[in-house]
Amino acid sequence: MSLDRAALTLAEQILSSSMNERQKLEQMLRALAKWRAQLIGSALVAREGTTVRGGPFDGLKYLPGGSEGGLAPKLLGVYETALQPFFAKAPQENYDAVLNVGCAEGFYAVGCARLLPQARILAWDIDPMARRLCAALARLNEVETRVHLREEFKAKAVDEVAAELGSSLGRRPRGLLVMDCEGAEFDLLDPASADFGWLDIVVEVHPGRGRGVAQIAGRFEATHAIEVKQANTVVPDLPDWLANLGHLDQLLAVWEWRAVPTPWLVMRAK
């Protein structure tokens, strides 16, 4: 099904639903915005190619489709800009391993494999398609031997990886945990179930009823220095053809498809 046809089908479903008028309009707005953002992403690929331009993963070769959070922001180098200063400094941290939980198509797993050539990369995702895309992205960037894909993450893996690395290194390892797992972070990030003290942690928090940033931050305040990062919108220097489009199209080009605010916790091991 074409992108246009899929958008029209979704619009018909929204209009024929039992939602009230305001809800229908809100859902239509999001559906049409996503449709337009995907068109812009496709045009960007056709005109500029699929290499990330800017940010800590500058030069990363990307897949032309199947992107979580929008393709255009990644290619333009402004995806999750609030985290970019952290990753820009990551090469100075001498991480022995990066654990990426909820790797999706591999933006962080493969990006870190290129950025941190000394680090072992382990990536988890319960979605088979996500794992296939991540493997393809690793091959495209010639790091397939360094990105180790796994299915379901359990907290005990933190201790298992630490023990394995410690045995080979002869010392306590130093690692980075990057987590985006749609709310499962509240169950998985539990210091009572594993020793997270060897890891710096970057986690996207998906607040819900009775659950929020404070709940996770409180578990780690004794062992980690904690910062809260909020999403921000950055419009970079755009290709001329994109800069000549309307302001709304420029904003949609860098939109990450978030329906609600999802802040990050950046927690550095003390």
Coordinates of C-alpha atoms in Angstrom, one line a residue:
M1 CA 0.0 0.0 0.0
S2 CA 1.3 3.4 -0.9
L3 CA 2.0 6.0 1.7
D4 CA -0.8 8.2 0.4
R5 CA -3.3 5.3 0.3
A6 CA -2.3 4.3 3.9
A7 CA -2.8 7.8 5.1
L8 CA -6.3 8.1 3.5
T9 CA -7.3 4.7 4.9
L10 CA -6.3 5.8 8.4
A11 CA -8.2 9.1 7.9
E12 CA -11.3 7.2 6.9
Q13 CA -11.0 5.0 10.0
I14 CA -10.6 8.1 12.2
L15 CA -13.6 9.9 10.7
S16 CA -15.8 6.8 11.0
S17 CA -14.8 6.1 14.6
S18 CA -16.9 6.7 17.7
M19 CA -14.6 9.5 19.0
N20 CA -15.9 12.9 19.6
E21 CA -15.1 15.7 17.1
R22 CA -12.2 17.1 19.1
Q23 CA -10.6 13.7 19.4
K24 CA -11.1 13.0 15.7
L25 CA -9.4 16.3 14.8
E26 CA -6.5 15.6 17.1
Q27 CA -6.0 12.1 15.6
M28 CA -6.3 13.5 12.1
L29 CA -3.7 16.2 12.8
R30 CA -1.2 13.6 14.1
A31 CA -1.9 11.2 11.2
L32 CA -1.5 13.9 8.5
A33 CA 1.6 15.3 10.2
K34 CA 3.2 11.9 10.2
W35 CA 2.2 11.3 6.6
R36 CA 3.8 14.6 5.6
A37 CA 6.9 13.9 7.7
Q38 CA 7.3 10.6 5.9
L39 CA 7.1 12.3 2.5
I40 CA 9.8 14.7 3.5
G41 CA 11.9 11.9 4.7
S42 CA 11.5 10.1 1.4
A43 CA 12.4 13.2 -0.5
L44 CA 15.5 13.7 1.7
V45 CA 16.7 10.2 0.9
A46 CA 16.1 10.7 -2.8
R47 CA 17.9 14.0 -2.9
E48 CA 20.6 13.7 -0.3
G49 CA 21.2 10.0 0.3
T50 CA 21.1 8.1 3.6
T51 CA 24.2 9.3 5.4
V52 CA 23.7 11.1 8.7
R53 CA 24.9 14.7 8.4
G54 CA 26.0 16.1 11.8
G55 CA 25.8 15.2 15.5
P56 CA 27.8 12.6 17.3
F57 CA 26.9 9.9 14.7
D58 CA 27.9 12.0 11.7
G59 CA 28.8 9.8 8.8
L60 CA 26.6 6.9 9.9
K61 CA 25.1 5.2 6.8
Y62 CA 21.4 4.7 7.3
L63 CA 18.6 2.5 6.0
P64 CA 16.1 4.3 3.7
G65 CA 13.0 3.2 5.7
G66 CA 11.7 1.5 8.8
S67 CA 12.8 4.2 11.2
E68 CA 11.5 4.6 14.7
G69 CA 10.9 8.3 15.5
G70 CA 11.2 9.6 12.0
L71 CA 13.9 9.3 9.4
A72 CA 14.6 12.9 8.5
P73 CA 15.7 14.0 12.0
K74 CA 18.3 11.3 12.1
L75 CA 19.6 12.1 8.6
L76 CA 19.7 15.8 9.4
G77 CA 21.8 15.1 12.6
V78 CA 19.3 16.5 15.0
Y79 CA 17.6 13.4 16.4
E80 CA 17.3 13.6 20.2
T81 CA 19.5 16.6 20.4
A82 CA 19.2 16.8 24.2
L83 CA 21.4 13.7 24.4
Q84 CA 24.0 14.8 21.8
P85 CA 26.4 16.5 24.2
F86 CA 26.5 13.3 26.3
F87 CA 27.3 11.1 23.3
A88 CA 29.8 13.6 21.9
K89 CA 31.8 13.1 25.1
A90 CA 31.4 9.3 25.2
P91 CA 34.7 8.5 23.5
Q92 CA 36.5 10.1 26.5
E93 CA 34.8 7.7 28.9
N94 CA 36.6 4.6 27.7
Y95 CA 33.5 2.4 28.0
D96 CA 34.2 -1.3 27.8
A97 CA 30.6 -2.1 26.7
V98 CA 27.4 -0.5 25.5
L99 CA 24.1 -2.2 26.4
N100 CA 21.3 -0.9 24.2
V101 CA 17.9 -2.1 25.4
G102 CA 15.1 -1.4 22.9
C103 CA 17.5 -1.0 20.0
A104 CA 14.9 -0.6 17.3
E105 CA 16.7 -0.3 13.9
G106 CA 20.0 0.4 15.6
F107 CA 20.6 4.1 15.6
Y108 CA 22.3 4.0 19.0
A109 CA 23.7 0.4 18.8
V110 CA 25.4 0.9 15.4
G111 CA 26.1 4.6 16.1
C112 CA 28.0 3.7 19.3
A113 CA 29.8 0.8 17.5
R114 CA 31.3 3.5 15.1
L115 CA 31.8 6.1 17.8
L116 CA 33.4 3.7 20.4
P117 CA 35.5 1.2 18.5
Q118 CA 36.9 -0.3 21.7
A119 CA 33.5 -1.1 23.2
R120 CA 31.6 -4.3 23.0
I121 CA 28.0 -3.6 21.8
L122 CA 25.1 -5.6 23.0
A123 CA 21.6 -4.8 21.7
W124 CA 18.2 -6.2 22.8
D125 CA 14.8 -5.9 21.2
I126 CA 11.8 -8.2 21.5
D127 CA 10.6 -7.2 18.0
P128 CA 12.1 -9.6 15.3
M129 CA 11.8 -7.0 12.6
A130 CA 13.7 -4.5 14.7
R131 CA 16.5 -7.0 15.2
R132 CA 16.7 -7.7 11.5
L133 CA 16.9 -4.0 10.7
C134 CA 19.6 -3.5 13.3
A135 CA 21.6 -6.4 11.9
A136 CA 21.2 -4.8 8.4
L137 CA 22.3 -1.4 9.6
A138 CA 25.4 -3.0 11.3
R139 CA 26.3 -4.7 8.0
L140 CA 25.9 -1.5 6.1
N141 CA 28.4 0.2 8.4
E142 CA 30.7 -2.8 8.5
V143 CA 30.4 -3.3 12.3
E144 CA 28.3 -6.5 12.2
T145 CA 30.9 -8.5 14.1
R146 CA 30.8 -6.1 17.0
V147 CA 27.0 -5.7 17.4
H148 CA 25.6 -8.7 19.3
L149 CA 21.8 -8.9 19.0
R150 CA 19.7 -10.5 21.7
E151 CA 15.9 -10.8 22.3
E152 CA 14.3 -10.1 25.7
F153 CA 16.4 -8.1 28.2
K154 CA 16.3 -9.1 31.9
A155 CA 18.1 -7.2 34.6
K156 CA 20.3 -10.2 35.4
A157 CA 22.1 -9.6 32.1
V158 CA 23.7 -6.6 33.7
D159 CA 25.5 -8.8 36.2
E160 CA 26.3 -11.5 33.6
V161 CA 27.9 -9.0 31.2
A162 CA 29.8 -7.4 34.1
A163 CA 31.2 -10.8 35.2
E164 CA 32.2 -11.8 31.7
L165 CA 33.9 -8.5 31.0
G166 CA 35.6 -8.4 34.4
S167 CA 37.0 -11.9 33.9
S168 CA 38.5 -11.0 30.6
L169 CA 39.7 -7.5 31.6
G170 CA 41.0 -8.4 35.1
R171 CA 39.2 -5.4 36.6
R172 CA 35.7 -3.9 37.1
P173 CA 34.4 -2.9 33.7
R174 CA 33.0 0.5 32.8
G175 CA 29.9 0.5 30.6
L176 CA 27.0 2.5 29.2
L177 CA 23.3 1.4 29.3
V178 CA 21.0 3.1 26.7
M179 CA 17.4 2.2 27.3
D180 CA 14.2 3.0 25.4
C181 CA 11.6 0.3 26.0
E182 CA 8.2 2.0 26.1
G183 CA 7.5 1.9 29.8
A184 CA 9.3 -1.4 30.7
E185 CA 12.1 0.7 32.2
F186 CA 10.1 0.9 35.5
D187 CA 10.4 -2.8 35.9
L188 CA 13.9 -3.3 34.4
L189 CA 15.8 -0.5 36.2
D190 CA 15.7 -2.0 39.7
P191 CA 19.0 -1.8 41.7
A192 CA 17.6 -4.6 43.9
S193 CA 17.8 -7.0 41.0
A194 CA 21.2 -6.2 39.6
D195 CA 24.4 -4.1 40.2
F196 CA 24.1 -1.1 37.9
G197 CA 27.0 0.6 39.6
W198 CA 29.4 0.0 36.7
L199 CA 27.1 1.6 34.2
D200 CA 26.3 5.1 33.1
I201 CA 22.6 5.1 32.2
V202 CA 20.7 7.0 29.6
V203 CA 17.0 6.1 29.7
E204 CA 13.9 7.5 28.0
V205 CA 11.2 7.7 30.6
H206 CA 7.6 7.0 29.5
P207 CA 5.5 8.5 32.3
G208 CA 2.2 6.9 33.1
R209 CA -0.4 6.7 35.9
G210 CA 1.6 6.9 39.2
R211 CA 4.9 6.5 37.4
G212 CA 7.4 9.1 36.4
V213 CA 11.0 10.4 36.3
A214 CA 11.2 10.7 40.1
Q215 CA 10.4 7.0 40.6
I216 CA 13.4 5.9 38.7
A217 CA 15.7 8.7 39.7
G218 CA 15.0 7.9 43.4
R219 CA 16.3 4.4 42.9
F220 CA 19.7 5.6 41.7
E221 CA 20.4 8.8 43.6
A222 CA 22.8 7.0 46.0
T223 CA 24.9 5.5 43.2
H224 CA 24.6 7.9 40.3
A225 CA 24.7 11.7 39.5
I226 CA 21.4 12.4 37.8
E227 CA 20.3 14.9 35.2
V228 CA 16.8 15.2 33.6
K229 CA 16.9 16.1 29.9
Q230 CA 13.8 17.3 28.0
A231 CA 13.3 17.1 24.3
N232 CA 13.9 20.2 22.3
T233 CA 13.4 21.2 18.6
V234 CA 16.4 22.2 16.6
V235 CA 16.2 23.1 13.0
P236 CA 19.7 22.8 11.5
D237 CA 21.1 24.3 8.3
L238 CA 18.9 22.6 5.7
P239 CA 19.5 21.7 2.1
D240 CA 18.3 24.5 -0.1
W241 CA 15.3 22.7 -1.5
L242 CA 14.1 21.9 2.1
A243 CA 14.9 25.4 3.3
N244 CA 12.7 26.8 0.5
L245 CA 9.7 24.8 1.7
G246 CA 7.2 26.3 4.2
H247 CA 8.0 26.7 7.9
L248 CA 5.6 23.9 8.8
D249 CA 7.5 21.5 6.5
Q250 CA 10.8 22.5 8.1
L251 CA 9.4 21.7 11.5
L252 CA 7.9 18.4 10.4
A253 CA 11.4 17.5 9.0
V254 CA 12.8 17.5 12.5
W255 CA 9.7 16.1 14.3
E256 CA 10.4 12.9 16.2
W257 CA 6.7 11.7 16.3
R258 CA 6.4 12.1 20.0
A259 CA 2.7 12.1 21.1
V260 CA 3.5 13.2 24.7
P261 CA 6.7 14.5 26.4
T262 CA 9.1 11.7 27.2
P263 CA 12.1 13.0 29.2
W264 CA 15.4 11.3 29.6
L265 CA 17.4 10.5 32.7
V266 CA 21.2 10.8 32.2
M267 CA 22.7 9.0 35.2
R268 CA 26.4 8.9 35.6
A269 CA 27.9 6.3 38.0
K270 CA 29.6 7.9 40.9

